[in-house]
Structures are given as C-alpha cells and as structure tokens.
Coordinates of N, CA and C in Angstrom, one line a residue:
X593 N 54.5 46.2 78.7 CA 55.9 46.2 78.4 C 56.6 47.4 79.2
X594 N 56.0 48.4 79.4 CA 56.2 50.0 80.0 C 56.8 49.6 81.3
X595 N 55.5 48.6 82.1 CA 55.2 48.3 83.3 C 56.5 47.3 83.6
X596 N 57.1 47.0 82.8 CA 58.3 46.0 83.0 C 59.6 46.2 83.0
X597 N 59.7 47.7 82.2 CA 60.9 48.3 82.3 C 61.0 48.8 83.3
X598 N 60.2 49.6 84.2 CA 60.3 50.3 85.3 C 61.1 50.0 86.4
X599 N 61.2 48.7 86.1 CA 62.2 48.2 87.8 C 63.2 48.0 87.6
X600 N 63.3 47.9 85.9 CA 64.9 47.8 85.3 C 65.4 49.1 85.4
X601 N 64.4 50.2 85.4 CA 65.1 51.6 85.6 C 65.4 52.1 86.7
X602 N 64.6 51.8 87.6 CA 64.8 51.8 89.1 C 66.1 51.1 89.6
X603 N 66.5 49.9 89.3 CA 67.9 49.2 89.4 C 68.4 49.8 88.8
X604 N 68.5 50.7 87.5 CA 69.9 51.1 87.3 C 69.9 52.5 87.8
X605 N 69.1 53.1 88.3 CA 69.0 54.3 89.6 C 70.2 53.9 90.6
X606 N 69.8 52.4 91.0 CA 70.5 52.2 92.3 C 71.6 51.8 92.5
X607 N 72.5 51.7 91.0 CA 73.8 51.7 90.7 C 74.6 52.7 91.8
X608 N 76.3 52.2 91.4 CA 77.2 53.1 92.7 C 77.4 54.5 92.4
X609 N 76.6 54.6 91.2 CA 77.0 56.0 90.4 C 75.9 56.7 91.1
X610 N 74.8 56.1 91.6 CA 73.7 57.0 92.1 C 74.5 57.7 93.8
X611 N 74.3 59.1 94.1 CA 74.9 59.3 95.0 C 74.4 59.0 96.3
X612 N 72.3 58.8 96.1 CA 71.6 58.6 97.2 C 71.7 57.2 98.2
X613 N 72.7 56.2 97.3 CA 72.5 55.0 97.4 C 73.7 54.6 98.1
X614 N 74.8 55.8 98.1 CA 76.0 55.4 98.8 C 76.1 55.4 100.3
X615 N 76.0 54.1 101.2 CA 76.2 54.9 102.8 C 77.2 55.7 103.1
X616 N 77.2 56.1 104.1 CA 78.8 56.7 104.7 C 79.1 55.7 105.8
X617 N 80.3 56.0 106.1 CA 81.3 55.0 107.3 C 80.6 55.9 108.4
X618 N 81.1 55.2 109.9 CA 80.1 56.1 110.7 C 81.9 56.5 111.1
X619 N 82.9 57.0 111.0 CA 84.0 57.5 110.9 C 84.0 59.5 109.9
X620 N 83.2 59.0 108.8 CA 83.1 60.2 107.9 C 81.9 60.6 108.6
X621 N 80.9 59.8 109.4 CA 79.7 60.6 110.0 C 80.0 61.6 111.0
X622 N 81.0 60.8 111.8 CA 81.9 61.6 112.9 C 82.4 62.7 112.5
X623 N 83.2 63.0 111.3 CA 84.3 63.9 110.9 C 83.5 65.3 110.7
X624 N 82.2 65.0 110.3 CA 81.4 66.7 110.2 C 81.5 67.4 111.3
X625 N 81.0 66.4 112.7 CA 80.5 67.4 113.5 C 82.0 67.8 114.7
X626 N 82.9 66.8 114.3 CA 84.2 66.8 114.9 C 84.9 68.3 114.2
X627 N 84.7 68.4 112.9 CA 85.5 69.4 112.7 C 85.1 70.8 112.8
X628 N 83.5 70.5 112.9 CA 83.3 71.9 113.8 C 83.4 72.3 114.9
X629 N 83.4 70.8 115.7 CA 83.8 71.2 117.3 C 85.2 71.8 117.6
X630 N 86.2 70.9 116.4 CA 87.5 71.7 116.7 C 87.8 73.4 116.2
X631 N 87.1 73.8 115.4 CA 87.2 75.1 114.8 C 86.5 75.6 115.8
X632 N 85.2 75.4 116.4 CA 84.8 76.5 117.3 C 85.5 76.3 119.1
X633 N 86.1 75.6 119.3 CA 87.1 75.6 120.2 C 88.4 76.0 119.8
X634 N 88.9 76.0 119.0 CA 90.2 76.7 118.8 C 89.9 78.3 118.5
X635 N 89.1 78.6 117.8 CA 88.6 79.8 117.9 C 88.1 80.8 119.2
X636 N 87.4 79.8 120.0 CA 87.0 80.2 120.9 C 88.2 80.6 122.4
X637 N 89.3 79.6 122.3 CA 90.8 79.9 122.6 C 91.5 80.9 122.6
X638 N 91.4 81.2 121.0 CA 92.1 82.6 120.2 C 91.8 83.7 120.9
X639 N 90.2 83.8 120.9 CA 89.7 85.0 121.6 C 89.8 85.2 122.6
X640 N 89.6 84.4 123.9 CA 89.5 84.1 125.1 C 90.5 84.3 126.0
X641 N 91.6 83.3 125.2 CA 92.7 83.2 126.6 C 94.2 84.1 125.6
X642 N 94.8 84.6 126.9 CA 95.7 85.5 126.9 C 96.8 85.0 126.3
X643 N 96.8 84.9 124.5 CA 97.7 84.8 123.9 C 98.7 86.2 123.1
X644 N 100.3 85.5 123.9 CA 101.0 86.6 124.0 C 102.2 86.7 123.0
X645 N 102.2 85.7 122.2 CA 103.4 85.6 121.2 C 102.5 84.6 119.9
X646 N 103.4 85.0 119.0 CA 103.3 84.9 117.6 C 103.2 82.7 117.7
X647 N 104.4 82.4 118.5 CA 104.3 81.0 118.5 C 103.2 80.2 119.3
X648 N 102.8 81.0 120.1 CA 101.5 80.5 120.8 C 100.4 80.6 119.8
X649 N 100.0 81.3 119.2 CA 98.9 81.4 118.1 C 99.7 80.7 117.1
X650 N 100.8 80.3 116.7 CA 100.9 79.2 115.4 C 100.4 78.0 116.1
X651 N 100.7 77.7 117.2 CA 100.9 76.4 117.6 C 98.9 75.9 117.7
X652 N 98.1 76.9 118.0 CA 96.7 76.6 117.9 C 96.3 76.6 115.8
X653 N 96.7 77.5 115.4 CA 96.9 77.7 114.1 C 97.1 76.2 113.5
X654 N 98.3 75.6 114.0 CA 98.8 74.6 113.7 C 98.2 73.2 114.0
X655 N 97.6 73.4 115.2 CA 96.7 72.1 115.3 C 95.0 72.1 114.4
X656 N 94.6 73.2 114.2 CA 93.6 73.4 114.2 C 93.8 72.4 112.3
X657 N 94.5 72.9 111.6 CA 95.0 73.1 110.8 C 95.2 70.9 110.2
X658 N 95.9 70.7 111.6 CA 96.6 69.5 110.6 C 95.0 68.3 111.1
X659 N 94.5 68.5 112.7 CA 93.0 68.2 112.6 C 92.5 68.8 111.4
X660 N 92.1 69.2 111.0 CA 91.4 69.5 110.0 C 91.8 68.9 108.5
X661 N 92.7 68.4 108.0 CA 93.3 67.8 107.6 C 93.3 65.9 107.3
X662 N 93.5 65.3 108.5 CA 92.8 64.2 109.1 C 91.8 63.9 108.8
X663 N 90.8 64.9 109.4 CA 89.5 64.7 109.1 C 89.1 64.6 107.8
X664 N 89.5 65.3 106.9 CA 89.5 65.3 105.2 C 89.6 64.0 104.7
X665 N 90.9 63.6 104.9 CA 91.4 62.5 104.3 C 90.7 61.3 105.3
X666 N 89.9 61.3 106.0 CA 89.2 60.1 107.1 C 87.7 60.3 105.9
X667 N 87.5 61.6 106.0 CA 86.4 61.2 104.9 C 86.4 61.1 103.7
X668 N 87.3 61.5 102.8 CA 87.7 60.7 101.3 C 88.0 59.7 101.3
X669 N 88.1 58.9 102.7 CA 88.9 57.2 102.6 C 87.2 56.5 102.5
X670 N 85.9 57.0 102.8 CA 84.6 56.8 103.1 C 83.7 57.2 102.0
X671 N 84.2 57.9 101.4 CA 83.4 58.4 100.1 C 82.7 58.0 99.3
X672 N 84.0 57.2 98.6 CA 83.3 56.7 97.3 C 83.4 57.8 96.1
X673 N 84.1 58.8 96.0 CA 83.6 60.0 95.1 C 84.8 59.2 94.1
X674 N 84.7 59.7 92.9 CA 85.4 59.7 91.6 C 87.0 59.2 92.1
X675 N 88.0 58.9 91.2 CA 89.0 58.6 91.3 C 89.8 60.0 90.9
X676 N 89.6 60.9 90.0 CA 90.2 62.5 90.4 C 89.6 62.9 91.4
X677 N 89.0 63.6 91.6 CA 88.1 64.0 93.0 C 88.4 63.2 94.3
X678 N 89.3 61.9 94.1 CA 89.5 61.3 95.3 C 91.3 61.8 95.6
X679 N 91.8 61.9 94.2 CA 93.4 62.5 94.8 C 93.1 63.8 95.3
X680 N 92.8 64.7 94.2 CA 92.7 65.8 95.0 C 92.4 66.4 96.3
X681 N 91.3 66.2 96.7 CA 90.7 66.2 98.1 C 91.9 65.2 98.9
X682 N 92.4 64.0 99.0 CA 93.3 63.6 99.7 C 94.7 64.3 99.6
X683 N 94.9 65.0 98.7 CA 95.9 66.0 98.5 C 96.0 67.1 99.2
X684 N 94.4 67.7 99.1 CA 94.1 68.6 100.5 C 94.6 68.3 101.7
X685 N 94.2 67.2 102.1 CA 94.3 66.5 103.7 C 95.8 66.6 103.5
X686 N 96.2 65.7 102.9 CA 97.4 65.6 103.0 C 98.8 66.7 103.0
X687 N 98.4 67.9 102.2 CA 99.0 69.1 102.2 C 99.2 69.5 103.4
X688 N 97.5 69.4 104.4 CA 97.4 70.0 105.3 C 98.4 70.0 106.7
X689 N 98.9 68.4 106.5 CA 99.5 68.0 107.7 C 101.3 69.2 107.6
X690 N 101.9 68.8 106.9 CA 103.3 69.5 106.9 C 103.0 70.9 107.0
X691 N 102.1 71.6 106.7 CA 101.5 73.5 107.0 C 101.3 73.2 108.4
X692 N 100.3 72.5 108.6 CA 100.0 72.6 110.2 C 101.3 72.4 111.2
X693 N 102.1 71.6 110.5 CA 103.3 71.2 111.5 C 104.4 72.5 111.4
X694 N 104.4 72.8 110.8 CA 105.3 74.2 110.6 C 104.7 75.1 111.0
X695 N 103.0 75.0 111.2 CA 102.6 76.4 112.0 C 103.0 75.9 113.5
X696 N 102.7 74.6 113.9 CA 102.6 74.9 114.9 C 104.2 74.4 115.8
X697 N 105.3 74.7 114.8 CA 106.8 74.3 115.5 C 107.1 76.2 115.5
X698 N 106.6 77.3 114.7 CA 106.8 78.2 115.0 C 107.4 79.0 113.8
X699 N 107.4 78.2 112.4 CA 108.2 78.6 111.4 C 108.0 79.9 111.3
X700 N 106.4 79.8 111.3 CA 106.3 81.6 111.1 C 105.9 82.2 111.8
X701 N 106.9 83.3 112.1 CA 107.6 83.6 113.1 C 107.4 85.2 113.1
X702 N 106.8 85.9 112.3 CA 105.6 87.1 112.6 C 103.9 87.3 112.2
X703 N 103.9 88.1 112.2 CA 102.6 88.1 112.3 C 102.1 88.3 110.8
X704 N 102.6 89.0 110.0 CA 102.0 88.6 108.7 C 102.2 87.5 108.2
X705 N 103.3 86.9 108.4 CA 103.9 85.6 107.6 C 102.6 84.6 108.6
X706 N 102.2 84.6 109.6 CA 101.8 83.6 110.3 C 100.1 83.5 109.6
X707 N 99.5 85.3 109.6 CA 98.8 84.9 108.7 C 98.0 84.8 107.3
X708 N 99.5 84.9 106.7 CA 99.4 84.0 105.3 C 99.6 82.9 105.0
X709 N 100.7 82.0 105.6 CA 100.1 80.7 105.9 C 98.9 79.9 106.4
X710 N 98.5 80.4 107.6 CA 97.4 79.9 107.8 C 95.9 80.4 107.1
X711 N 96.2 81.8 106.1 CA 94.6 81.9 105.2 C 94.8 80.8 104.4
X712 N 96.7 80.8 103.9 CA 97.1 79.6 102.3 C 96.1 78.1 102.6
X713 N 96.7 78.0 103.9 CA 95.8 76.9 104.3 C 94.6 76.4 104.1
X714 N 94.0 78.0 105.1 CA 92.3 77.6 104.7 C 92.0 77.6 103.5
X715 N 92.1 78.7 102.4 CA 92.0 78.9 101.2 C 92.4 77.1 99.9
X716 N 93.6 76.4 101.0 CA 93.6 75.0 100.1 C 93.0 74.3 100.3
X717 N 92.2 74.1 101.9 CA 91.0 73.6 102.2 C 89.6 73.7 101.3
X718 N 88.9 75.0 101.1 CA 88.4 75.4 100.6 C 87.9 75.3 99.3
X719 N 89.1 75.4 98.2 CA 89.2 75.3 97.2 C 89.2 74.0 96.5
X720 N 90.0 72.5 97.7 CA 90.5 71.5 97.5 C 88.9 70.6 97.5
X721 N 88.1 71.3 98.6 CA 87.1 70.2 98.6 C 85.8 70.8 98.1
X722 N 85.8 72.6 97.4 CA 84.9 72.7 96.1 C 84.8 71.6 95.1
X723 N 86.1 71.4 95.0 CA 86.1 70.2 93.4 C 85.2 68.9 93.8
X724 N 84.9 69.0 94.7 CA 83.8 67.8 95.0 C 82.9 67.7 94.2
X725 N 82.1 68.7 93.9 CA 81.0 69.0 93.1 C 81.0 68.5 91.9
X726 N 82.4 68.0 91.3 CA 82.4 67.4 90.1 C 82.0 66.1 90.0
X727 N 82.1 65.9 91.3 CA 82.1 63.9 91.9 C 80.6 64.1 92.5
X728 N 79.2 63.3 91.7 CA 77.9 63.4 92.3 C 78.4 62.5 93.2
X729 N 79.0 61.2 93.6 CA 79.0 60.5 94.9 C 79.5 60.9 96.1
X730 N 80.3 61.9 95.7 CA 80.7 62.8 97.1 C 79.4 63.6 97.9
X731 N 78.3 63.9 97.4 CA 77.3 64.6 98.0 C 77.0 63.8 99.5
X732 N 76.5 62.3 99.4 CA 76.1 61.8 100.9 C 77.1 62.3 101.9
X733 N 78.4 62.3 101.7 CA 79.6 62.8 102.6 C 79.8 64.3 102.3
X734 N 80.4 65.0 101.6 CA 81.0 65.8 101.5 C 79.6 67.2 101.4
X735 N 78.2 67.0 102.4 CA 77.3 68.1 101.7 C 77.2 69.0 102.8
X736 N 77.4 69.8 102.3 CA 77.4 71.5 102.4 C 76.7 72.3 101.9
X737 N 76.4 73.3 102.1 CA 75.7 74.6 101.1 C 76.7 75.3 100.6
X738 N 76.7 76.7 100.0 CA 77.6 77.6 99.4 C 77.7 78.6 100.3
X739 N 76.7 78.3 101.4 CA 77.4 79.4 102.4 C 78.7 79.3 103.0
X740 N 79.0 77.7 103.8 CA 80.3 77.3 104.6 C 81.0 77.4 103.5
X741 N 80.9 77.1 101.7 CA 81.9 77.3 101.5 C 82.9 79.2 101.4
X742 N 81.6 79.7 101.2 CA 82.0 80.9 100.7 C 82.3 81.3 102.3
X743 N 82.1 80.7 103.5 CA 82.9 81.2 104.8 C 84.4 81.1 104.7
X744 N 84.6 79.4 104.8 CA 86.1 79.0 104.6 C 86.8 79.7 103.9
X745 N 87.0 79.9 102.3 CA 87.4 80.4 101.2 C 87.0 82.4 101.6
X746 N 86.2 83.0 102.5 CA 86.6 84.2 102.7 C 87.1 84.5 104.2
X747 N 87.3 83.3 105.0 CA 88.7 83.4 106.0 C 89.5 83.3 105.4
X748 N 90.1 82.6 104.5 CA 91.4 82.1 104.1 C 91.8 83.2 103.4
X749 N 90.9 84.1 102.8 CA 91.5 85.4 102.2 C 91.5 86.8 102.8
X750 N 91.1 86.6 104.0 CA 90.9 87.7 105.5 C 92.3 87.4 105.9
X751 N 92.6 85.9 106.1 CA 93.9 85.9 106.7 C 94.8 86.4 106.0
X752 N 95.0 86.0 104.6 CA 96.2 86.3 103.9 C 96.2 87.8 103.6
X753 N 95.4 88.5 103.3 CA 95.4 90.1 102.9 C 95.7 90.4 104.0
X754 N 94.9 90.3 105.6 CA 95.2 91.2 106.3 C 96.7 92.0 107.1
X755 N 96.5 92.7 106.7 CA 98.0 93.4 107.5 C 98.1 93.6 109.0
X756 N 98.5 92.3 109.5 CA 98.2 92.5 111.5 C 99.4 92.4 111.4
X757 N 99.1 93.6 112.7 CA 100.0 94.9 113.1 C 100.9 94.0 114.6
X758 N 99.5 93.1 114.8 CA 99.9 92.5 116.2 C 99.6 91.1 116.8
X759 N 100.0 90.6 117.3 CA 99.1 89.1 118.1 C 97.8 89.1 118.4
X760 N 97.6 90.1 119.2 CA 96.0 90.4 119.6 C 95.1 90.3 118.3
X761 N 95.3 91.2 117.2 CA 94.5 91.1 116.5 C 94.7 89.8 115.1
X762 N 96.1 89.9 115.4 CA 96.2 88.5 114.7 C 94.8 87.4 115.3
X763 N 95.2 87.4 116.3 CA 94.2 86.0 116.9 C 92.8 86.9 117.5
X764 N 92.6 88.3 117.4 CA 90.7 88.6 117.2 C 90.5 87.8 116.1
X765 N 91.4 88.1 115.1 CA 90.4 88.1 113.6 C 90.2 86.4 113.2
X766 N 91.8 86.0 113.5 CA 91.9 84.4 113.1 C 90.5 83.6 114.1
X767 N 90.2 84.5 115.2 CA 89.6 83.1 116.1 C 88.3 83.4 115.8
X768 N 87.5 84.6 115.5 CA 86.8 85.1 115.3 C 86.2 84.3 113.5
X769 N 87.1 84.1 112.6 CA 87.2 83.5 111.4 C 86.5 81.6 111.7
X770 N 87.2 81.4 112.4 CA 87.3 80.1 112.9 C 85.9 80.0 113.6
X771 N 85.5 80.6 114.6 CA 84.1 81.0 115.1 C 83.0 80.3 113.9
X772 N 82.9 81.2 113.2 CA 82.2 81.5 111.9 C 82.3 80.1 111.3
X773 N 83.4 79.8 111.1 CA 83.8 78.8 110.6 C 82.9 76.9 111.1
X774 N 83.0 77.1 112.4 CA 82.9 76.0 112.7 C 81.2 76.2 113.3
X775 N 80.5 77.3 113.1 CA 78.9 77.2 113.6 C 78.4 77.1 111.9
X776 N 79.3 77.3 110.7 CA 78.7 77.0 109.6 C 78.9 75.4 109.6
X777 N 79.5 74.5 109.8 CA 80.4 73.1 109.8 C 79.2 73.0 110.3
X778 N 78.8 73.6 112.0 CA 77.7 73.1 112.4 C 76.4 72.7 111.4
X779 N 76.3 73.5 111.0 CA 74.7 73.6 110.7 C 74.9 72.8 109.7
X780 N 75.9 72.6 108.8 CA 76.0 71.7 107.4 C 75.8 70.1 107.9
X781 N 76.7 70.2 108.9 CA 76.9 68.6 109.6 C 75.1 68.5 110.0
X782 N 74.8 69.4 110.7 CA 73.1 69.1 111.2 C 72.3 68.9 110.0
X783 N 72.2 69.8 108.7 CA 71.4 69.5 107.8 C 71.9 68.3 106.9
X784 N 72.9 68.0 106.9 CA 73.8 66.7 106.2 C 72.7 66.6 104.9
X785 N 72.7 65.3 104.2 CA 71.7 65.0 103.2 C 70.5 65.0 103.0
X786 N 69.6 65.8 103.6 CA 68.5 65.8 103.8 C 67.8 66.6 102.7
X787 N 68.8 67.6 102.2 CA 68.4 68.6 101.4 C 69.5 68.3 100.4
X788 N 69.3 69.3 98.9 CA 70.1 68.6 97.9 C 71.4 70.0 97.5
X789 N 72.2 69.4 98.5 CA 73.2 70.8 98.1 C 74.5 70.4 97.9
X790 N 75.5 71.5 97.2 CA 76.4 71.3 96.7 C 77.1 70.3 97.5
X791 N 77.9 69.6 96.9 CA 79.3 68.6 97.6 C 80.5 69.9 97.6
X792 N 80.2 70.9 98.8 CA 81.1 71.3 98.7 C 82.1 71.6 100.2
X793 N 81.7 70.7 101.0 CA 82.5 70.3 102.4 C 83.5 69.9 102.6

C-alpha cells in the first residue's frame, strides 16, 4: 500500500506549485545574462570615456536604468511566481521606465540630485525583486544569491548618501557600482538553478 502511494506523492511534487518543475521562456533565459552585459558596459563607459556634464551621465544613468527595467518585467511575464509577487516585481519594471526617462532627458540636473535618483532607482530594483523570495516559483527565474543582492541594494545606497562634489566622481563611483554590479548578474546568470538560492534577482 506504501509502495502505491509513492507516485501519488511524487505527482503532487510535480504540481505548478513545485518551483523545480517550472521551465523558463528562453526570453527570461536571455534577460540574466543581457542585464549584466548592459551594467558592465554602461559602467565600463562611466569610467572610461570622457564624461563632461551632469546630462551626459544621466543620459547613460538613464538608459542603463529603463533596460534594466524591461528586462524585469520580460521576466515576470515568464515566471510563473505568485499573483502578489507578480505585481510587485512588475511594478518594479514598470516604475523603472519613467526614472530612467527623466534620467536620461536631464531632469536631474546636478550632481547630487542625479545621484539620488539613480541610487532611488537601484535601491527599487533591489528591494522590488527581494520580495521574490516569498514566491517559491520565482526561484527557476528570478535565482540569485545574497551576495548580488546585497550588491544592488548597497549601490543604491552609495548613490543616494554620497555627496559628489563633481561629474568625474559622480560617474567613478556610479560606473564603478555598476561594474560590481553586472560581474555579480554575471556569476548569478552562470550559476542560475543549479544550486538552491534565494529568489532574489
């Protein structure tokens, strides 16, 4: 009788609630390793090339920002995670686009204001797609460690504390953040579900 239930348990294992059982879209497979390519190119930008005004660094600020955004909401559309855990995270994405569009038309228009918006940003990013963890079906998609999150979530709060004095160090620190940023994305996107870690991407 033992020997009979077992496959009944095993099927209800392989229910939609199980997270191991959900595939991903190859669109949300794409979005991992896309959004670290764009973070460590925009970062790589910042540092590199001779940015000389406050609206030149919103305008990378700004793209980096509303890509990053896109890609959120491309992979909550692939998820499968919970029906709270699906607004919010799309709320994320979605927030993200009108900030990025105002970083990158110039709204802000010195150097502190530029980056406090753009930590607000990361910091909604961050915060928006911790809540994952509440949703076990978000793990095939949304997995990360606690390292990329505690990256994201302590750029976002580098940006907004810091008091830059200037462009230059505006965009050392922001591109330098982003750096960081997108070699953690890396390694999360490379270890993807293989290992059992937080849904916190």
């Amino acid at each position: 009788m033992t020997q009979q239930l077992e496959p009944a348990r095993h099927a209800v294992g392989r229910t939609p609630d199980h997270p191991g059982d959900r595939p991903t879209g190859p669109l949300a497979r794409a979005a991992r390793p896309a959004g670290a390519l764009v973070s460590a190119l925009v970062g790589g930008v910042l540092i590199g090339a001779p940015i000389g005004t406050v609206t030149t660094a919103g305008a990378f600020f700004g793209v980096h920002t509303v890509v990053q955004g896109v890609l959120q909401l491309i992979t909550v559309r692939e998820s499968g995670v919970s029906r709270p855990a699906r607004l919010l995270l799309s709320a994320g994405g979605v927030a993200a686009l009108p900030l990025g569009a105002a970083l990158f038309h110039g709204w802000a228009d010195t150097c502190l204001l530029l980056g406090v918006w753009t930590g607000g940003g990361w910091l909604l990013r961050g915060l928006t797609l911790a809540v994952s963890t509440t949703s076990p079906a978000a793990r095939p998609v949304f997995t990360c460690d606690d390292l990329l999150t505690a990256v994201i979530v302590s750029a976002g709060l580098c940006m907004t504390a810091f008091p830059f004095s200037s462009v230059g160090q505006l965009t050392g620190v922001g591109g330098s953040a982003l750096l960081v940023t997108g070699i953690a994305e890396a390694v999360a996107a490379v270890r993807g579900p293989a290992r059992a870690h937080r849904a916190l991407c």
